[in-house]
Short mmCIF file of C-alpha atoms in Angstrom, two decimals:
data_model
loop_
_atom_site.label_atom_id
_atom_site.label_comp_id
_atom_site.label_asym_id
_atom_site.label_seq_id
_atom_site.Cartn_x
_atom_site.Cartn_y
_atom_site.Cartn_z
CA UNK A 1 25.25 41.28 56.07
CA UNK A 2 24.13 44.45 54.16
CA UNK A 3 22.75 43.85 50.70
CA UNK A 4 24.94 45.22 47.87
CA UNK A 5 23.88 46.36 44.64
CA UNK A 6 25.76 46.17 41.42
CA UNK A 7 27.02 49.52 40.06
CA UNK A 8 24.75 51.12 37.62
CA UNK A 9 27.65 51.41 35.23
CA UNK A 10 27.63 47.42 35.01
CA UNK A 11 23.88 47.43 33.94
CA UNK A 12 23.12 47.43 30.11
CA UNK A 13 22.02 50.82 28.92
CA UNK A 14 18.15 50.97 28.19
CA UNK A 15 17.73 50.65 24.53
CA UNK A 16 20.96 49.12 23.92
CA UNK A 17 22.00 45.84 22.11
CA UNK A 18 23.32 44.49 25.44
CA UNK A 19 19.90 44.95 27.12
CA UNK A 20 17.98 43.34 24.20
CA UNK A 21 20.33 40.31 24.21
CA UNK A 22 20.06 39.97 28.01
CA UNK A 23 16.25 39.83 27.69
CA UNK A 24 16.43 37.49 24.63
CA UNK A 25 19.40 35.36 25.50
CA UNK A 26 18.09 32.44 23.34
CA UNK A 27 18.30 34.70 20.20
CA UNK A 28 21.92 35.91 21.00
CA UNK A 29 23.63 33.50 18.59
CA UNK A 30 21.18 34.06 15.77
CA UNK A 31 21.48 37.86 16.27
CA UNK A 32 25.27 37.88 15.89
CA UNK A 33 25.16 35.53 12.94
CA UNK A 34 22.51 38.02 11.17
CA UNK A 35 24.76 40.93 11.87
CA UNK A 36 27.68 39.40 10.20
CA UNK A 37 25.43 38.30 7.37
CA UNK A 38 24.14 41.87 6.91
CA UNK A 39 27.54 43.58 6.90
CA UNK A 40 28.97 41.05 4.23
CA UNK A 41 26.83 42.58 1.36
CA UNK A 42 28.49 45.80 2.02
CA UNK A 43 31.88 44.60 1.30
CA UNK A 44 32.68 44.07 4.99
CA UNK A 45 34.25 40.68 6.65
CA UNK A 46 34.23 40.02 10.33
CA UNK A 47 36.82 37.92 12.38
CA UNK A 48 37.35 36.95 15.96
CA UNK A 49 40.94 36.41 17.12
CA UNK A 50 42.43 34.74 20.23
CA UNK A 51 44.76 37.35 21.82
CA UNK A 52 46.96 34.62 23.44
CA UNK A 53 47.76 32.75 20.26
CA UNK A 54 47.01 35.24 17.69
CA UNK A 55 44.94 32.60 15.74
CA UNK A 56 41.75 33.38 14.04
CA UNK A 57 38.82 31.49 15.69
CA UNK A 58 36.09 32.83 13.49
CA UNK A 59 36.08 34.47 10.06
CA UNK A 60 33.30 35.31 7.58
CA UNK A 61 33.52 33.43 4.28
CA UNK A 62 34.72 36.49 2.52
CA UNK A 63 37.76 37.03 4.64
CA UNK A 64 39.48 34.06 3.06
CA UNK A 65 38.75 35.35 -0.49
CA UNK A 66 39.86 38.83 0.57
CA UNK A 67 43.28 37.39 1.68
CA UNK A 68 43.37 35.12 -1.38
CA UNK A 69 43.96 32.15 0.74
CA UNK A 70 42.22 28.82 1.37
CA UNK A 71 41.31 29.46 4.83
CA UNK A 72 41.79 31.92 7.80
CA UNK A 73 40.33 30.24 10.78
CA UNK A 74 43.15 28.31 12.63
CA UNK A 75 45.74 30.41 11.01
CA UNK A 76 47.65 33.55 12.37
CA UNK A 77 48.45 36.80 10.63
CA UNK A 78 52.24 35.48 10.39
CA UNK A 79 50.94 32.59 8.33
CA UNK A 80 48.98 34.70 5.90
CA UNK A 81 50.89 37.84 5.74
CA UNK A 82 54.39 39.43 5.57
CA UNK A 83 56.38 39.77 8.69
CA UNK A 84 56.42 43.57 8.65
CA UNK A 85 52.81 43.72 7.99
CA UNK A 86 52.14 41.31 10.96
CA UNK A 87 53.97 43.65 13.36
CA UNK A 88 51.99 46.52 12.21
CA UNK A 89 48.61 44.62 12.81
CA UNK A 90 49.96 43.37 16.14
CA UNK A 91 50.72 46.97 17.21
CA UNK A 92 47.24 48.19 16.64
CA UNK A 93 45.72 45.05 18.36
CA UNK A 94 47.70 45.76 21.48
CA UNK A 95 46.36 49.23 21.49
CA UNK A 96 42.76 48.15 21.28
CA UNK A 97 43.19 45.58 24.00
CA UNK A 98 44.56 48.47 26.21
CA UNK A 99 42.03 51.10 25.20
CA UNK A 100 38.87 49.06 25.41
CA UNK A 101 37.07 50.86 22.73
CA UNK A 102 36.56 50.58 18.96
CA UNK A 103 39.77 51.51 17.05
CA UNK A 104 39.62 52.25 13.17
CA UNK A 105 43.01 51.95 11.38
CA UNK A 106 44.23 51.65 7.76
CA UNK A 107 46.66 49.05 6.46
CA UNK A 108 48.49 48.38 3.25
CA UNK A 109 49.01 44.71 2.69
CA UNK A 110 50.83 43.06 -0.21
CA UNK A 111 48.75 39.98 -1.13
CA UNK A 112 49.95 37.79 -3.83
CA UNK A 113 52.10 40.45 -5.28
CA UNK A 114 49.48 43.22 -5.35
CA UNK A 115 49.47 46.07 -3.05
CA UNK A 116 45.88 46.68 -1.39
CA UNK A 117 44.38 48.80 1.13
CA UNK A 118 42.16 47.90 4.07
CA UNK A 119 40.26 49.74 6.70
CA UNK A 120 39.93 47.85 9.88
CA UNK A 121 37.60 48.49 12.98
CA UNK A 122 38.76 46.48 15.98
CA UNK A 123 37.15 45.97 19.48
CA UNK A 124 38.16 43.97 22.49
CA UNK A 125 35.80 41.09 23.70
CA UNK A 126 36.83 40.64 27.17
CA UNK A 127 40.29 39.95 27.98
CA UNK A 128 41.00 37.07 25.65
CA UNK A 129 39.38 37.90 22.27
CA UNK A 130 39.47 40.62 19.56
CA UNK A 131 36.75 41.35 17.24
CA UNK A 132 37.52 43.06 13.96
CA UNK A 133 35.66 44.08 10.64
CA UNK A 134 37.71 44.38 7.55
CA UNK A 135 36.61 46.62 4.67
CA UNK A 136 38.82 46.65 1.42
CA UNK A 137 39.45 50.27 0.13
CA UNK A 138 41.95 49.58 -2.72
CA UNK A 139 39.47 50.57 -5.69
CA UNK A 140 38.21 53.29 -3.62
CA UNK A 141 41.76 54.76 -3.10
CA UNK A 142 42.47 54.08 -6.95
CA UNK A 143 39.24 56.30 -7.80
CA UNK A 144 40.23 58.85 -5.35
CA UNK A 145 43.75 59.07 -6.96
CA UNK A 146 42.18 59.14 -10.38
CA UNK A 147 39.87 61.89 -9.47
CA UNK A 148 42.68 63.90 -7.90
CA UNK A 149 44.59 63.75 -11.09
CA UNK A 150 41.56 64.76 -13.15
CA UNK A 151 40.83 67.76 -10.97
CA UNK A 152 44.47 68.70 -11.12
CA UNK A 153 44.36 68.69 -14.83
CA UNK A 154 41.07 70.83 -14.79
CA UNK A 155 42.68 73.30 -12.56
CA UNK A 156 45.68 73.83 -14.82
CA UNK A 157 43.37 74.18 -17.72
CA UNK A 158 41.28 76.67 -15.99
CA UNK A 159 44.33 78.65 -14.93
CA UNK A 160 45.74 78.57 -18.39
CA UNK A 161 42.25 79.77 -19.78
CA UNK A 162 41.98 82.64 -17.47
CA UNK A 163 45.51 83.88 -18.04
CA UNK A 164 44.93 83.83 -21.79
CA UNK A 165 41.64 85.64 -21.21
CA UNK A 166 43.33 88.45 -19.01
CA UNK A 167 46.03 89.12 -21.58
CA UNK A 168 43.43 89.36 -24.33
CA UNK A 169 41.20 91.68 -22.22
CA UNK A 170 43.90 93.74 -20.80
CA UNK A 171 43.08 97.50 -21.21
CA UNK A 172 39.43 96.69 -22.23
CA UNK A 173 37.92 98.12 -19.01
CA UNK A 174 36.51 94.73 -17.95
CA UNK A 175 36.80 93.28 -14.51
CA UNK A 176 39.92 91.41 -14.08
CA UNK A 177 38.55 88.51 -12.19
CA UNK A 178 35.37 87.80 -14.15
CA UNK A 179 36.17 89.21 -17.48
CA UNK A 180 32.93 90.99 -17.50
CA UNK A 181 32.12 94.78 -17.64
CA UNK A 182 31.56 96.48 -14.33
CA UNK A 183 28.66 98.63 -12.56
CA UNK A 184 29.01 101.88 -14.43
CA UNK A 185 28.61 100.07 -17.89
CA UNK A 186 25.78 98.00 -16.41
CA UNK A 187 23.89 101.22 -15.25
CA UNK A 188 24.19 102.85 -18.61
CA UNK A 189 23.12 99.72 -20.34
CA UNK A 190 19.99 99.26 -18.10
CA UNK A 191 19.03 103.02 -18.75
CA UNK A 192 19.41 102.45 -22.63
CA UNK A 193 17.38 99.21 -22.31
CA UNK A 194 14.59 101.00 -20.42
CA UNK A 195 14.45 103.69 -22.96
CA UNK A 196 14.46 101.44 -25.99
CA UNK A 197 11.78 99.10 -24.47
CA UNK A 198 9.54 102.12 -23.66
CA UNK A 199 9.70 103.67 -27.15
CA UNK A 200 9.37 100.22 -28.78
CA UNK A 201 6.75 98.95 -26.20
CA UNK A 202 8.74 95.75 -25.60
CA UNK A 203 9.74 93.82 -22.47
CA UNK A 204 13.02 92.75 -20.97
CA UNK A 205 14.26 90.77 -17.88
CA UNK A 206 16.67 91.87 -15.31
CA UNK A 207 18.62 89.13 -13.40
CA UNK A 208 20.72 89.82 -10.24
CA UNK A 209 22.97 86.93 -9.35
CA UNK A 210 24.59 86.13 -5.99
CA UNK A 211 27.41 83.69 -5.34
CA UNK A 212 26.35 81.31 -2.57
CA UNK A 213 29.75 81.20 -0.71
CA UNK A 214 29.84 78.58 2.08
CA UNK A 215 31.92 78.88 5.27
CA UNK A 216 34.19 76.21 3.81
CA UNK A 217 35.01 78.23 0.83
CA UNK A 218 35.55 81.58 2.93
CA UNK A 219 38.00 79.70 5.06
CA UNK A 220 40.13 79.13 1.94
CA UNK A 221 40.85 82.80 1.48
CA UNK A 222 40.62 85.19 -1.24
CA UNK A 223 42.12 82.53 -3.89
CA UNK A 224 38.99 80.47 -3.52
CA UNK A 225 36.76 83.50 -4.00
CA UNK A 226 38.89 84.58 -7.03
CA UNK A 227 38.21 81.14 -8.50
CA UNK A 228 34.48 81.30 -7.98
CA UNK A 229 34.47 84.70 -9.59
CA UNK A 230 36.39 83.38 -12.60
CA UNK A 231 34.02 80.28 -12.92
CA UNK A 232 30.92 82.67 -12.72
CA UNK A 233 32.55 84.84 -15.49
CA UNK A 234 33.03 81.81 -17.61
CA UNK A 235 29.47 80.65 -17.44
CA UNK A 236 27.89 84.11 -17.99
CA UNK A 237 30.15 84.69 -20.99
CA UNK A 238 29.26 81.11 -22.70
CA UNK A 239 25.57 81.57 -21.81
CA UNK A 240 24.38 84.98 -22.71
CA UNK A 241 23.48 86.24 -26.16
CA UNK A 242 25.23 89.01 -27.95
CA UNK A 243 22.04 91.15 -27.40
CA UNK A 244 22.35 90.47 -23.77
CA UNK A 245 24.47 92.32 -21.16
CA UNK A 246 26.15 90.39 -18.26
CA UNK A 247 28.23 92.52 -15.70
CA UNK A 248 29.72 92.25 -12.32
CA UNK A 249 27.99 94.77 -10.00
CA UNK A 250 29.51 94.01 -6.72
CA UNK A 251 32.05 91.87 -4.81
CA UNK A 252 29.96 88.81 -5.19
CA UNK A 253 27.09 90.06 -7.38
CA UNK A 254 26.41 89.92 -11.09
CA UNK A 255 23.71 91.43 -13.27
CA UNK A 256 22.14 90.11 -16.57
CA UNK A 257 19.97 92.15 -18.90
CA UNK A 258 18.08 89.85 -21.14
CA UNK A 259 16.92 91.94 -24.13
CA UNK A 260 13.32 91.34 -25.41
CA UNK A 261 12.78 88.50 -22.95
CA UNK A 262 9.61 87.94 -20.86
CA UNK A 263 9.31 86.72 -17.40
CA UNK A 264 8.81 83.14 -18.09
CA UNK A 265 11.42 82.84 -20.67
CA UNK A 266 13.83 84.46 -18.42
CA UNK A 267 13.06 82.21 -15.53
CA UNK A 268 13.49 79.12 -17.76
CA UNK A 269 16.83 80.35 -19.05
CA UNK A 270 18.15 81.24 -15.45
CA UNK A 271 17.01 77.82 -14.31
CA UNK A 272 19.04 76.24 -16.92
CA UNK A 273 22.17 78.42 -16.00
CA UNK A 274 21.73 77.51 -12.23
CA UNK A 275 21.74 73.95 -13.17
CA UNK A 276 24.92 74.22 -15.45
CA UNK A 277 26.51 76.26 -12.62
CA UNK A 278 25.74 73.61 -9.98
CA UNK A 279 27.34 70.98 -12.21
CA UNK A 280 30.39 73.13 -13.13
CA UNK A 281 33.76 72.19 -11.58
CA UNK A 282 35.72 74.91 -10.16
CA UNK A 283 39.12 73.63 -8.80
CA UNK A 284 41.52 75.11 -6.27
CA UNK A 285 44.58 73.11 -5.07
CA UNK A 286 42.85 69.81 -5.99
CA UNK A 287 39.59 70.60 -4.38
CA UNK A 288 36.11 71.20 -6.22
CA UNK A 289 34.74 74.33 -4.53
CA UNK A 290 31.38 73.87 -6.25
CA UNK A 291 29.50 76.83 -7.96
CA UNK A 292 26.17 77.66 -6.24
CA UNK A 293 24.33 80.69 -7.18
CA UNK A 294 21.03 82.36 -6.03
CA UNK A 295 19.16 84.45 -8.76
CA UNK A 296 16.29 86.99 -8.60
CA UNK A 297 14.42 87.78 -11.79
CA UNK A 298 12.40 90.79 -12.31
CA UNK A 299 10.80 92.05 -15.74
CA UNK A 300 10.22 95.50 -17.35
CA UNK A 301 7.44 96.69 -17.39
CA UNK A 302 5.43 94.15 -15.49
CA UNK A 303 7.43 94.23 -12.28
CA UNK A 304 8.63 97.80 -12.47
CA UNK A 305 9.20 100.58 -14.86
CA UNK A 306 12.10 102.43 -13.31
CA UNK A 307 15.73 101.68 -12.96
CA UNK A 308 15.99 101.84 -9.29
CA UNK A 309 12.67 99.82 -8.70
CA UNK A 310 13.88 96.94 -11.04
CA UNK A 311 17.07 96.71 -9.21
CA UNK A 312 15.24 96.62 -5.78
CA UNK A 313 12.85 94.05 -7.09
CA UNK A 314 15.57 91.64 -8.26
CA UNK A 315 17.81 92.37 -5.15
CA UNK A 316 14.71 91.40 -3.02
CA UNK A 317 14.24 88.31 -4.94
CA UNK A 318 17.94 87.28 -4.54
CA UNK A 319 17.74 87.79 -0.73
CA UNK A 320 14.53 85.47 -0.90
CA UNK A 321 16.48 82.89 -2.74
CA UNK A 322 19.39 83.05 -0.15
CA UNK A 323 16.86 83.10 2.69
CA UNK A 324 15.49 79.65 1.32
CA UNK A 325 18.90 78.17 1.20
CA UNK A 326 20.48 79.33 -2.06
CA UNK A 327 21.03 77.61 -5.38
CA UNK A 328 17.68 78.66 -6.75
CA UNK A 329 15.70 81.14 -8.99
CA UNK A 330 13.26 83.34 -7.52
CA UNK A 331 10.84 85.55 -9.41
CA UNK A 332 10.46 89.19 -8.09
CA UNK A 333 6.90 90.00 -6.93
CA UNK A 334 4.50 91.74 -9.20
CA UNK A 335 2.34 94.59 -7.70
CA UNK A 336 -1.31 94.50 -8.93
CA UNK A 337 -2.99 97.78 -8.55
#
């Protein structure tokens, strides 16, 4: 008779747990017990059930505590849970046995009068047994619900603040989205600052700020962009002095003149602003968009002494900050000659 070779698909994959267990069969039981012991501190509980009877043949110690009963082993779900819950569990188990690959499902169970939520991962063990790993998500879901309510309240407050701000600034010539002055006013202010600093032999800093808009935010449309512009406007209005000038100079660009401030001080202040922006919550439809910015800082007269050269230096520094991944402050290079 010709010799037959078992199909490759039946052989354990190199580097797999099955291959290792085949080579160390004497450690198989200890290995499985070790895996169960490792997942228990993570809040997960394992169990093995007989498919024919529906009885638990094995359950880690914490599962009985999770179900708030004396014992799980030897019992069926019908003896531990309500009839409608048992039916839902059984339906998923039948799917797992038919599909033969891990299935993750979520279940809401009433245990001793309290509604609790669980995530369960199941896997068929041959034709007769079912392995399941339970993880309670009740507190996690409660935290998520509290967070969503808090975000909704923040969004309402931010919308109310922006509405009041628009009404107060109506007709002032400021940008509607950010509440800041626009590019023409900034160019005039920059020329005056250069003239004044030249006559008084003092320095000032020019900061160009770009919003780091992610693809996920872009996918949310114009309203998300509007929320970020509003958030950036609030941060600049709250973090600039009366003698400074903060303006919106482009679709996603801002500029700040820091009067009488040197490069080191400007860098420190902008780093503080960057951190505050990163911690700021900007909400749209219950989702925190985040507020990440890239900043380029130049100094008069050390970096440059002309308007166009200062803007170019700060813009180049912003591009470098974005090239590095964004959410950082970069100092413009100073030419030595």
